PDB file of C-alpha atoms in Angstrom:
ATOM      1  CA  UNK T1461       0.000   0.000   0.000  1.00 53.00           C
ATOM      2  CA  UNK T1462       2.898   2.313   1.090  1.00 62.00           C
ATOM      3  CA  UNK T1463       4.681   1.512  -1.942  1.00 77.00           C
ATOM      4  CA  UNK T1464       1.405   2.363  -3.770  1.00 77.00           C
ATOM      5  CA  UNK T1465       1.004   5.284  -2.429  1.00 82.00           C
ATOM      6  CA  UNK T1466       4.461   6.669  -3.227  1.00 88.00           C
ATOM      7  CA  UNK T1467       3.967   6.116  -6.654  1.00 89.00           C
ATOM      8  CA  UNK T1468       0.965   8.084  -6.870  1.00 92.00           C
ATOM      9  CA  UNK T1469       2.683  10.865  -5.066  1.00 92.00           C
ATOM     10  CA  UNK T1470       5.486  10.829  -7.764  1.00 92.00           C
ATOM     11  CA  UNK T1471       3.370  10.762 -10.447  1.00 93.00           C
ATOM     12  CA  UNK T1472       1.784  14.036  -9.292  1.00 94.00           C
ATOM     13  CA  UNK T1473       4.921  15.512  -8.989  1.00 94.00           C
ATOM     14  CA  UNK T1474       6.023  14.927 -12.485  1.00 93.00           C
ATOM     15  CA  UNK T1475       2.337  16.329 -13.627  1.00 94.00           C
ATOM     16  CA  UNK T1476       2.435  19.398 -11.517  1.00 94.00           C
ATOM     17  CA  UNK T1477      -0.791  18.911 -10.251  1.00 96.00           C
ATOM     18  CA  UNK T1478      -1.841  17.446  -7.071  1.00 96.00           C
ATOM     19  CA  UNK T1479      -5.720  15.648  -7.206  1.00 97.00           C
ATOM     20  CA  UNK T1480      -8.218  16.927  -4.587  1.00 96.00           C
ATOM     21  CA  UNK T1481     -10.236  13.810  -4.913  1.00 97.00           C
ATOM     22  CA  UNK T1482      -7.330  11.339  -4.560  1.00 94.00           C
ATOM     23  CA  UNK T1483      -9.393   8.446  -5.288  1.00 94.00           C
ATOM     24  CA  UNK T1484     -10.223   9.440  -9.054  1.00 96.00           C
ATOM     25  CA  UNK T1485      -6.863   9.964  -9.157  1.00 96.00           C
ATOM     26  CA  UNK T1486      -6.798   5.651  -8.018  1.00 94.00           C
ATOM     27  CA  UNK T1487      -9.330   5.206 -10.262  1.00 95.00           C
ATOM     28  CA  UNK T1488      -7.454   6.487 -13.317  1.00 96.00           C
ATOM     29  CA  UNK T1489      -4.720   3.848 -13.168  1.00 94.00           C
ATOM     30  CA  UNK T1490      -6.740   0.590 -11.895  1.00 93.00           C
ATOM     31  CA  UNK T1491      -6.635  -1.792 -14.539  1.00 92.00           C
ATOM     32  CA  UNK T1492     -10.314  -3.728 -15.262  1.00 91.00           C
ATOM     33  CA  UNK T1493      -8.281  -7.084 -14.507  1.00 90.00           C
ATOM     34  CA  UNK T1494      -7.917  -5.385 -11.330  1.00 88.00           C
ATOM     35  CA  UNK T1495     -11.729  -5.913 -10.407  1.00 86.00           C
ATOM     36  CA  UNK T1496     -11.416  -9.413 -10.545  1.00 82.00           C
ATOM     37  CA  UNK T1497      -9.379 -10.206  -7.250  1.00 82.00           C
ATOM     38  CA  UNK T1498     -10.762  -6.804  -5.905  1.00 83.00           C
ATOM     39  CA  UNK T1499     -14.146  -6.540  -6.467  1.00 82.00           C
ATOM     40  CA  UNK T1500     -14.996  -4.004  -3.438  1.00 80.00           C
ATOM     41  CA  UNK T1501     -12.906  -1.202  -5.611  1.00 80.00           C
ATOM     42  CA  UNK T1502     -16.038   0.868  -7.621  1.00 82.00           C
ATOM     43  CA  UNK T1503     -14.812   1.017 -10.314  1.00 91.00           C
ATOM     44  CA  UNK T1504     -11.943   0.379 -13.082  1.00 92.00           C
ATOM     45  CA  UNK T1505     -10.769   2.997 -15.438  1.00 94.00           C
ATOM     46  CA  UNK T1506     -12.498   2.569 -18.473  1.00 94.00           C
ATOM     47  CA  UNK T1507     -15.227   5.389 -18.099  1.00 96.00           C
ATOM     48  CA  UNK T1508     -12.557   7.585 -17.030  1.00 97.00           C
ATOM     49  CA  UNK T1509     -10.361   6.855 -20.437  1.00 97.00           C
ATOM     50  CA  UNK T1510     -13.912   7.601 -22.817  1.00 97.00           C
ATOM     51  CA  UNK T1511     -13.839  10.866 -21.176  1.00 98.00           C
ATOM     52  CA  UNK T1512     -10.243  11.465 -21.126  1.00 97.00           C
ATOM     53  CA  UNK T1513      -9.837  10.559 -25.043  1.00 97.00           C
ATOM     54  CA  UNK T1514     -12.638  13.396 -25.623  1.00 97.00           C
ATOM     55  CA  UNK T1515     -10.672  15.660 -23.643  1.00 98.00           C
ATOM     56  CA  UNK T1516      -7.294  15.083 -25.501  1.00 97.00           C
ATOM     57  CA  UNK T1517      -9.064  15.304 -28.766  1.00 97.00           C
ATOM     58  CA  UNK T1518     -10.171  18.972 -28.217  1.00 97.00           C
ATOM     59  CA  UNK T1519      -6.687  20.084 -25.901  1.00 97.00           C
ATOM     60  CA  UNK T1520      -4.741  18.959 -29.374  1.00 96.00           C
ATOM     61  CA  UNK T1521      -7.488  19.591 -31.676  1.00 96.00           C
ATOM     62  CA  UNK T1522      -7.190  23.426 -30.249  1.00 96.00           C
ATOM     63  CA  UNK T1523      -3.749  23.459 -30.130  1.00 94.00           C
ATOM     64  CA  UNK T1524      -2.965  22.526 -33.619  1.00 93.00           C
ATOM     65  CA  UNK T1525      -5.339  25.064 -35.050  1.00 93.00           C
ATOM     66  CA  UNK T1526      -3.761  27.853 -33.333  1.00 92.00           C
ATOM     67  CA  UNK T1527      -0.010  26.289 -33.829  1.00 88.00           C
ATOM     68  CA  UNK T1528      -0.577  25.824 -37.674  1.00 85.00           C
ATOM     69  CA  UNK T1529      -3.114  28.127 -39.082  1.00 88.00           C
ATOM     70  CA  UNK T1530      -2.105  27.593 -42.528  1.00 84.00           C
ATOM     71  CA  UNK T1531      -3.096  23.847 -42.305  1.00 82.00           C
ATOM     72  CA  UNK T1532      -6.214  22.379 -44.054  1.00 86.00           C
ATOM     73  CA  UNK T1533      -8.604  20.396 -42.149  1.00 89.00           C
ATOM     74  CA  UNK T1534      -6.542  16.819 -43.429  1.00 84.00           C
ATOM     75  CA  UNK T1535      -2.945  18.217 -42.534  1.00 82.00           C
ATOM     76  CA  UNK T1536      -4.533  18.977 -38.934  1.00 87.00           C
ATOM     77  CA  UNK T1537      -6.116  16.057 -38.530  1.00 88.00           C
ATOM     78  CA  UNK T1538      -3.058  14.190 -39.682  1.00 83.00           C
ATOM     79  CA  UNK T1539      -0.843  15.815 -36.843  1.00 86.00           C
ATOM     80  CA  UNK T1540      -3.716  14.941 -34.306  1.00 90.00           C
ATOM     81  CA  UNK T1541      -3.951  11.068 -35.396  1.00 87.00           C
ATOM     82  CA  UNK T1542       0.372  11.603 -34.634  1.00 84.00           C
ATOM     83  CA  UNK T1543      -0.355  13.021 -31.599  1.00 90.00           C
ATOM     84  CA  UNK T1544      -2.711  10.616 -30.097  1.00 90.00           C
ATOM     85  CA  UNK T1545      -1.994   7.061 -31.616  1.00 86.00           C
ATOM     86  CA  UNK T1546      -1.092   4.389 -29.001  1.00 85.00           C
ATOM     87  CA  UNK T1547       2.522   4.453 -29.699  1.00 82.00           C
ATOM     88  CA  UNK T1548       2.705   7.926 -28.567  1.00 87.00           C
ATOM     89  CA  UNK T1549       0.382   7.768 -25.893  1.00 92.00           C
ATOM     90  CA  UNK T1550       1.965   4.538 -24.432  1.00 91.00           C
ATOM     91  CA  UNK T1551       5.479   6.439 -24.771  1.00 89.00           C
ATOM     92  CA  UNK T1552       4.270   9.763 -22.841  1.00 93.00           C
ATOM     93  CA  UNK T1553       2.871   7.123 -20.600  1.00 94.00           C
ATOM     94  CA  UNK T1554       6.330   5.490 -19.655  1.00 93.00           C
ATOM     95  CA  UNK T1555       7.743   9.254 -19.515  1.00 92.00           C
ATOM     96  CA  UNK T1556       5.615  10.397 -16.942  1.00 93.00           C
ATOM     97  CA  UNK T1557       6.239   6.870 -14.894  1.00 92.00           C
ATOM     98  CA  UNK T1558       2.630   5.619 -15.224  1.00 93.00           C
ATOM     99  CA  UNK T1559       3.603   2.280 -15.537  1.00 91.00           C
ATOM    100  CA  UNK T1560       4.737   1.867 -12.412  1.00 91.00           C
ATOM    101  CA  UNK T1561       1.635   3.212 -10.959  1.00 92.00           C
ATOM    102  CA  UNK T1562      -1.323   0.969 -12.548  1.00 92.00           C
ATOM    103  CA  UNK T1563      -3.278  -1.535 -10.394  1.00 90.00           C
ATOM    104  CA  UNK T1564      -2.969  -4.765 -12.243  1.00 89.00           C
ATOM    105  CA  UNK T1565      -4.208  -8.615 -11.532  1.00 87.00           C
ATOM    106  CA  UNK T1566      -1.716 -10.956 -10.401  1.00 87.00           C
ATOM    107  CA  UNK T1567      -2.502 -12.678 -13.333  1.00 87.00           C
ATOM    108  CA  UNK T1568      -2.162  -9.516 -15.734  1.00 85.00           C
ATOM    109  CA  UNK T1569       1.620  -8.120 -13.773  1.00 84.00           C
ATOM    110  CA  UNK T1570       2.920 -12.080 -14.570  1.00 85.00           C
ATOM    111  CA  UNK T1571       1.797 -11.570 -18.026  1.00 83.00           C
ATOM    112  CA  UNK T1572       3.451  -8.324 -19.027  1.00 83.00           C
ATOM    113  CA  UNK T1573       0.799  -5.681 -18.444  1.00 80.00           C
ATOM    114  CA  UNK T1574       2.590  -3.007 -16.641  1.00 85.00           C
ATOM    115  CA  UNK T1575       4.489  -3.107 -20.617  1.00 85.00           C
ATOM    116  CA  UNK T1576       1.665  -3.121 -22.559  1.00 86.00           C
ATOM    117  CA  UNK T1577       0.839  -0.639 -24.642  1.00 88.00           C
ATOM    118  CA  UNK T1578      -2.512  -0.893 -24.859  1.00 89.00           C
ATOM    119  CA  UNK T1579      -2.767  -0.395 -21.247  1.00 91.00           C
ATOM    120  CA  UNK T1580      -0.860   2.193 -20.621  1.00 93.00           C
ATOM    121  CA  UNK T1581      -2.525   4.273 -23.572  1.00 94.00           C
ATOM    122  CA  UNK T1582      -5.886   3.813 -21.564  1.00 94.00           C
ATOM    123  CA  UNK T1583      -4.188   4.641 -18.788  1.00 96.00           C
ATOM    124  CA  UNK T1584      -3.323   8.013 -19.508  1.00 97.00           C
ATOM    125  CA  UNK T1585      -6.649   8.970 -20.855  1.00 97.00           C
ATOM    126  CA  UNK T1586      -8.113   8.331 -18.063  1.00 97.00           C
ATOM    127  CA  UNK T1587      -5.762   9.799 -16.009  1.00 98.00           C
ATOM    128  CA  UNK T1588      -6.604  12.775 -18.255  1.00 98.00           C
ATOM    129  CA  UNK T1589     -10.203  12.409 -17.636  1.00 98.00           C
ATOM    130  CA  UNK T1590      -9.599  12.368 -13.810  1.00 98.00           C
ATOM    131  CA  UNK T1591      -7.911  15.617 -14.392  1.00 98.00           C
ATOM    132  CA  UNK T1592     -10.631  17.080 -15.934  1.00 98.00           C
ATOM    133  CA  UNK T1593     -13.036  16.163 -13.256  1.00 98.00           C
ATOM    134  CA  UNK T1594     -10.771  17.273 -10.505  1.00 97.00           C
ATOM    135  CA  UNK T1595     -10.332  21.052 -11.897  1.00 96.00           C
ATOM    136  CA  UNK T1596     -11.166  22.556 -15.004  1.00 97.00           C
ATOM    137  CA  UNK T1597     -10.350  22.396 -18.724  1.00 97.00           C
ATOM    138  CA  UNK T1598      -7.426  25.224 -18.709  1.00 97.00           C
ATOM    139  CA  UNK T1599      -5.831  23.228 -15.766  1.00 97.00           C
ATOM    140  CA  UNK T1600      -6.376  20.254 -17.981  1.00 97.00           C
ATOM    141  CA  UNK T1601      -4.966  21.334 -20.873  1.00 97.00           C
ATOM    142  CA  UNK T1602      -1.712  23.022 -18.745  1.00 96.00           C
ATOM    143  CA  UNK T1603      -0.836  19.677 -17.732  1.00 96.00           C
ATOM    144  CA  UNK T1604      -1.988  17.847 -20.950  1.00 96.00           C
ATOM    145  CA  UNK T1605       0.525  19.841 -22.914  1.00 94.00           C
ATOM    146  CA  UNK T1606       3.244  19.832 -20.142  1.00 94.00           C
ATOM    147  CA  UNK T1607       2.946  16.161 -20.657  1.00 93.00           C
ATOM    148  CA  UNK T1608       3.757  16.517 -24.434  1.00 91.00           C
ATOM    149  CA  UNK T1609       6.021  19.453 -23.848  1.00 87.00           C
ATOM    150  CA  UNK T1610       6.818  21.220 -27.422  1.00 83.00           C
ATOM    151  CA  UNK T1611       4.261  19.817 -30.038  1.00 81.00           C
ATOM    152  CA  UNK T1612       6.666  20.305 -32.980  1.00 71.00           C
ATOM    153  CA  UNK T1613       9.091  18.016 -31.228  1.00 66.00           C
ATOM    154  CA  UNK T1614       6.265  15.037 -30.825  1.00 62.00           C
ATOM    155  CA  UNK T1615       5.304  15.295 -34.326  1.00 69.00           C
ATOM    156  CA  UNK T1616       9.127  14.327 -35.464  1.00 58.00           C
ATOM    157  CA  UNK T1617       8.549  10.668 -35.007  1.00 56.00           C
ATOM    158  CA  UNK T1618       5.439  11.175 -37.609  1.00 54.00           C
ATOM    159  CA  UNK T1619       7.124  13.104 -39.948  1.00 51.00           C
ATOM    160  CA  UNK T1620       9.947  10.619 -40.121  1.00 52.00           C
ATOM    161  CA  UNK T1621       7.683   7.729 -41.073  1.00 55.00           C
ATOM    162  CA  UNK T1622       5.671  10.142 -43.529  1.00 59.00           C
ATOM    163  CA  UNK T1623       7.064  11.268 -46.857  1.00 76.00           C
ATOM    164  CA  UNK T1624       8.326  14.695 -45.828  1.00 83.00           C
ATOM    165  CA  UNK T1625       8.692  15.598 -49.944  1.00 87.00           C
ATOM    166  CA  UNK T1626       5.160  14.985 -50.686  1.00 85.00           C
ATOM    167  CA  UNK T1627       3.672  16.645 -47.508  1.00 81.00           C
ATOM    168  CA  UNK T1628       6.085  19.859 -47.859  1.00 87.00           C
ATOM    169  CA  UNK T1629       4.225  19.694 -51.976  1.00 87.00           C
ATOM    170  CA  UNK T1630       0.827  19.252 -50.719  1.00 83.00           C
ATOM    171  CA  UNK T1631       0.932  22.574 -48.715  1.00 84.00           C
ATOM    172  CA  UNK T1632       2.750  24.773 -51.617  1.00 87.00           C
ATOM    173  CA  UNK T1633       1.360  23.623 -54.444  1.00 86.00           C
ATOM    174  CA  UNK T1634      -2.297  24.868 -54.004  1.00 85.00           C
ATOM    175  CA  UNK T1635      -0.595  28.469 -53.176  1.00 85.00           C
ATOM    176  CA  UNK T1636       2.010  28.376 -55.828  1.00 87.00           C
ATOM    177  CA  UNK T1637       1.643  25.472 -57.790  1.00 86.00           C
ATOM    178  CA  UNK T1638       3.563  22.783 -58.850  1.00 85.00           C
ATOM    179  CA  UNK T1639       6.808  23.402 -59.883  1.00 88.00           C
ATOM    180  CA  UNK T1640       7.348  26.220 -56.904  1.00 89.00           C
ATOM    181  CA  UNK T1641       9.564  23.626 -54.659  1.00 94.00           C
ATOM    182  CA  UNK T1642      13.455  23.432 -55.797  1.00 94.00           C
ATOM    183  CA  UNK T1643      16.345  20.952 -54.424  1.00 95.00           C
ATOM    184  CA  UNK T1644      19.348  21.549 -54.621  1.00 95.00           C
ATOM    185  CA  UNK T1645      22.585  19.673 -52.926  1.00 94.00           C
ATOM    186  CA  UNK T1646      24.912  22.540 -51.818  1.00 93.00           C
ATOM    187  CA  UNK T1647      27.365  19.971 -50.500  1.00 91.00           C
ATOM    188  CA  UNK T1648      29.028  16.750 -50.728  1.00 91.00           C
ATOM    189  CA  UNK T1649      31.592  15.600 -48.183  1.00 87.00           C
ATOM    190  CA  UNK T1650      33.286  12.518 -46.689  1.00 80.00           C
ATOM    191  CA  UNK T1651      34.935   8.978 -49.022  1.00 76.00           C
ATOM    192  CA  UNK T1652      32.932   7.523 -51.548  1.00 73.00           C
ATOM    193  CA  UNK T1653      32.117   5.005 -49.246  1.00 70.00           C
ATOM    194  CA  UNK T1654      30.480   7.355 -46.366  1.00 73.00           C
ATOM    195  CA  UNK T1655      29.453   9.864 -48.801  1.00 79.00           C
ATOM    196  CA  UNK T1656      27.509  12.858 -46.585  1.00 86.00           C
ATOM    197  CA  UNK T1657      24.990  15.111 -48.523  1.00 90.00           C
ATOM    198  CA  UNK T1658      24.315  18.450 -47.770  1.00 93.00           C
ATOM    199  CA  UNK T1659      20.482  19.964 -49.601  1.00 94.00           C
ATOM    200  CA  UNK T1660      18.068  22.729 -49.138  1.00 95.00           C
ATOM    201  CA  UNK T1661      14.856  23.464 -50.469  1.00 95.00           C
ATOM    202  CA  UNK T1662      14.010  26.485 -51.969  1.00 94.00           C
ATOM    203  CA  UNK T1663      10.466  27.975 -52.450  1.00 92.00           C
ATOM    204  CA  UNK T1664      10.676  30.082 -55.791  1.00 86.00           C
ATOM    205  CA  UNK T1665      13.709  31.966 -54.444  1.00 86.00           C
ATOM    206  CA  UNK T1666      13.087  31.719 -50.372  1.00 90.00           C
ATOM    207  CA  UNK T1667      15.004  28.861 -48.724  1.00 92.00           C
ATOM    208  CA  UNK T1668      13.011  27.049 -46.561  1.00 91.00           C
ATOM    209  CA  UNK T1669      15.083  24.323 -45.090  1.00 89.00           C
ATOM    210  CA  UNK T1670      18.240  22.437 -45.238  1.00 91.00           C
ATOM    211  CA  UNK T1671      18.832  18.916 -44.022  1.00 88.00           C
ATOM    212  CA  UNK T1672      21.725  16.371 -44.577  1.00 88.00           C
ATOM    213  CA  UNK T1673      21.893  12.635 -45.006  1.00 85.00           C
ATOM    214  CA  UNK T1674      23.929   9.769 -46.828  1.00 86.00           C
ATOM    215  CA  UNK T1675      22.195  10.358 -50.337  1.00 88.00           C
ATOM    216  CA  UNK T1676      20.678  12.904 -52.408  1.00 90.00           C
ATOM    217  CA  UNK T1677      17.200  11.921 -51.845  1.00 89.00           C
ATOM    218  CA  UNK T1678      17.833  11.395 -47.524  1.00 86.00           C
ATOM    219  CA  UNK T1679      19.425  14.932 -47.817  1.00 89.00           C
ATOM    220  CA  UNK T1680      16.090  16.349 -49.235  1.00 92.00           C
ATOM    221  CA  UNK T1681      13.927  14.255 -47.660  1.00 88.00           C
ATOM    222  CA  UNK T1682      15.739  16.252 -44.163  1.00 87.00           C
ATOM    223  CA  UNK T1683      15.321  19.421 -45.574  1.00 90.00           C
ATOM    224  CA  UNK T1684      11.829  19.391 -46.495  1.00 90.00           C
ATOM    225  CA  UNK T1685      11.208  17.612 -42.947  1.00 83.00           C
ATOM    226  CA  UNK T1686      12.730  21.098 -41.475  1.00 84.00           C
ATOM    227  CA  UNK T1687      10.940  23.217 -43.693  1.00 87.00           C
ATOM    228  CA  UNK T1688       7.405  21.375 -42.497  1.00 83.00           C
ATOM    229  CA  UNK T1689       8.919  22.089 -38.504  1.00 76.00           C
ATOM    230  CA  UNK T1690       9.242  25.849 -39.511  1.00 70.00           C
ATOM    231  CA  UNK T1691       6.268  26.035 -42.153  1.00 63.00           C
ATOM    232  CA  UNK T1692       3.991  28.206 -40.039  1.00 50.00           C
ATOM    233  CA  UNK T1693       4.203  31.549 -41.154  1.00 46.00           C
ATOM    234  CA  UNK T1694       6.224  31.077 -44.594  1.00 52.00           C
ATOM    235  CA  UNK T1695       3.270  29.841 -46.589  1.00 53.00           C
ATOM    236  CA  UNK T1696       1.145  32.721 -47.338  1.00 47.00           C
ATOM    237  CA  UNK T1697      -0.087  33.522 -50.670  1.00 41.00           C
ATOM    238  CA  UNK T1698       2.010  36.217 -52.772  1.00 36.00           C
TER     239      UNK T1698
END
């Protein structure tokens, strides 16, 4: 219980909030295997994560408008899906050290479910949901995006498995058209062997981004990724 109980306390620490009603705070991180050996506890988390998931989905959904207000309604919703897909949720999770806090069944911990994903994605949502019952959306969001800390930065994983070229094309050509972007490699270094390309991206005559990487197309690929980090502001009509 002590041990428990410690955990908790950490993990309100590391969110900078401290719950008034501790036990939603208990509620947020018991797992429904839980129930099963303790079936004098309310309740398990699930309610708690339907609410939380709403509550994420407007904190980022708000966010990302104001962050990116040259972005269509698909490029937002693309950053949002980013944002709040388990892998990223599960990570923030293990960040924050809510792992070590859920309330598992003996037969769930032997299993592997203080690791699972799945889990710990819930697991924050509802923890997010508790939050929202325990104070009020602005101290929600505060500690939502504290969680996340700079949104740029937890879109980098996305843009890495996304094809930076065709993205960075998708937002210039309906302003300029299609044959606005240029690439061109300003630099080659290093043997033949561990060749290192230098690029940058030029809209008409504006450069937008430079990147580097061990071939042409990884060297572009980096500098359009930089130019979509730094787009907001540089894409408005001439």
């Amino acid at each position: 219980m002590s041990d428990r109980l410690e955990q908790l306390k950490a993990l309100q620490i590391r969110l900078d909030y401290s719950f008034r009603n501790p036990a939603l705070l208990v509620r947020a991180v018991t797992h429904p295997s839980y129930l099963q050996q303790h079936p004098s506890e309310p309740e398990s988390n699930q309610r708690l994560e339907f609410l939380g998931d709403a509550v994420l989905q407007m904190i980022l959904t708000e966010t990302l408008f104001e962050r990116f207000p040259t972005d269509r309604e698909g490029a937002l919703s693309k950053r949002r899906a980013a944002l709040t897909k388990g892998e990223c949720l599960s990570r923030l999770a293990r960040e924050i050290g809510l792992d070590h806090c859920l309330l598992l069944s003996t037969g769930e911990e032997q299993s592997g479910g203080r690791r699972r994903a799945a889990a710990l994605e819930d697991a924050l949502e509802a923890v997010i949901g508790a939050l929202y019952l325990d104070s009020d959306l602005p101290t929600t969001r505060r500690v939502v995006l504290g969680i996340y800390g700079p949104i740029d930065e937890g879109l980098i994983p996305q843009l890495e498995q996304e094809n930076p070229k065709g993205r960075l094309q998708e937002i210039v050509q309906p302003l300029y058209g299609n044959q606005a972007l240029r690439y061109d490699v300003i630099h080659i270094s290093g043997e033949d062997h561990a060749r290192e390309y230098e690029a940058r991206v030029f809209l008409k005559d504006s450069c937008l981004g430079n990147g580097r990487g061990p071939s042409k197309k990884a060297a572009e690929e980096a500098a359009a990724r930089m130019a979509l980090l730094a787009q907001d502001g540089l894409f408005n009509p001439i």
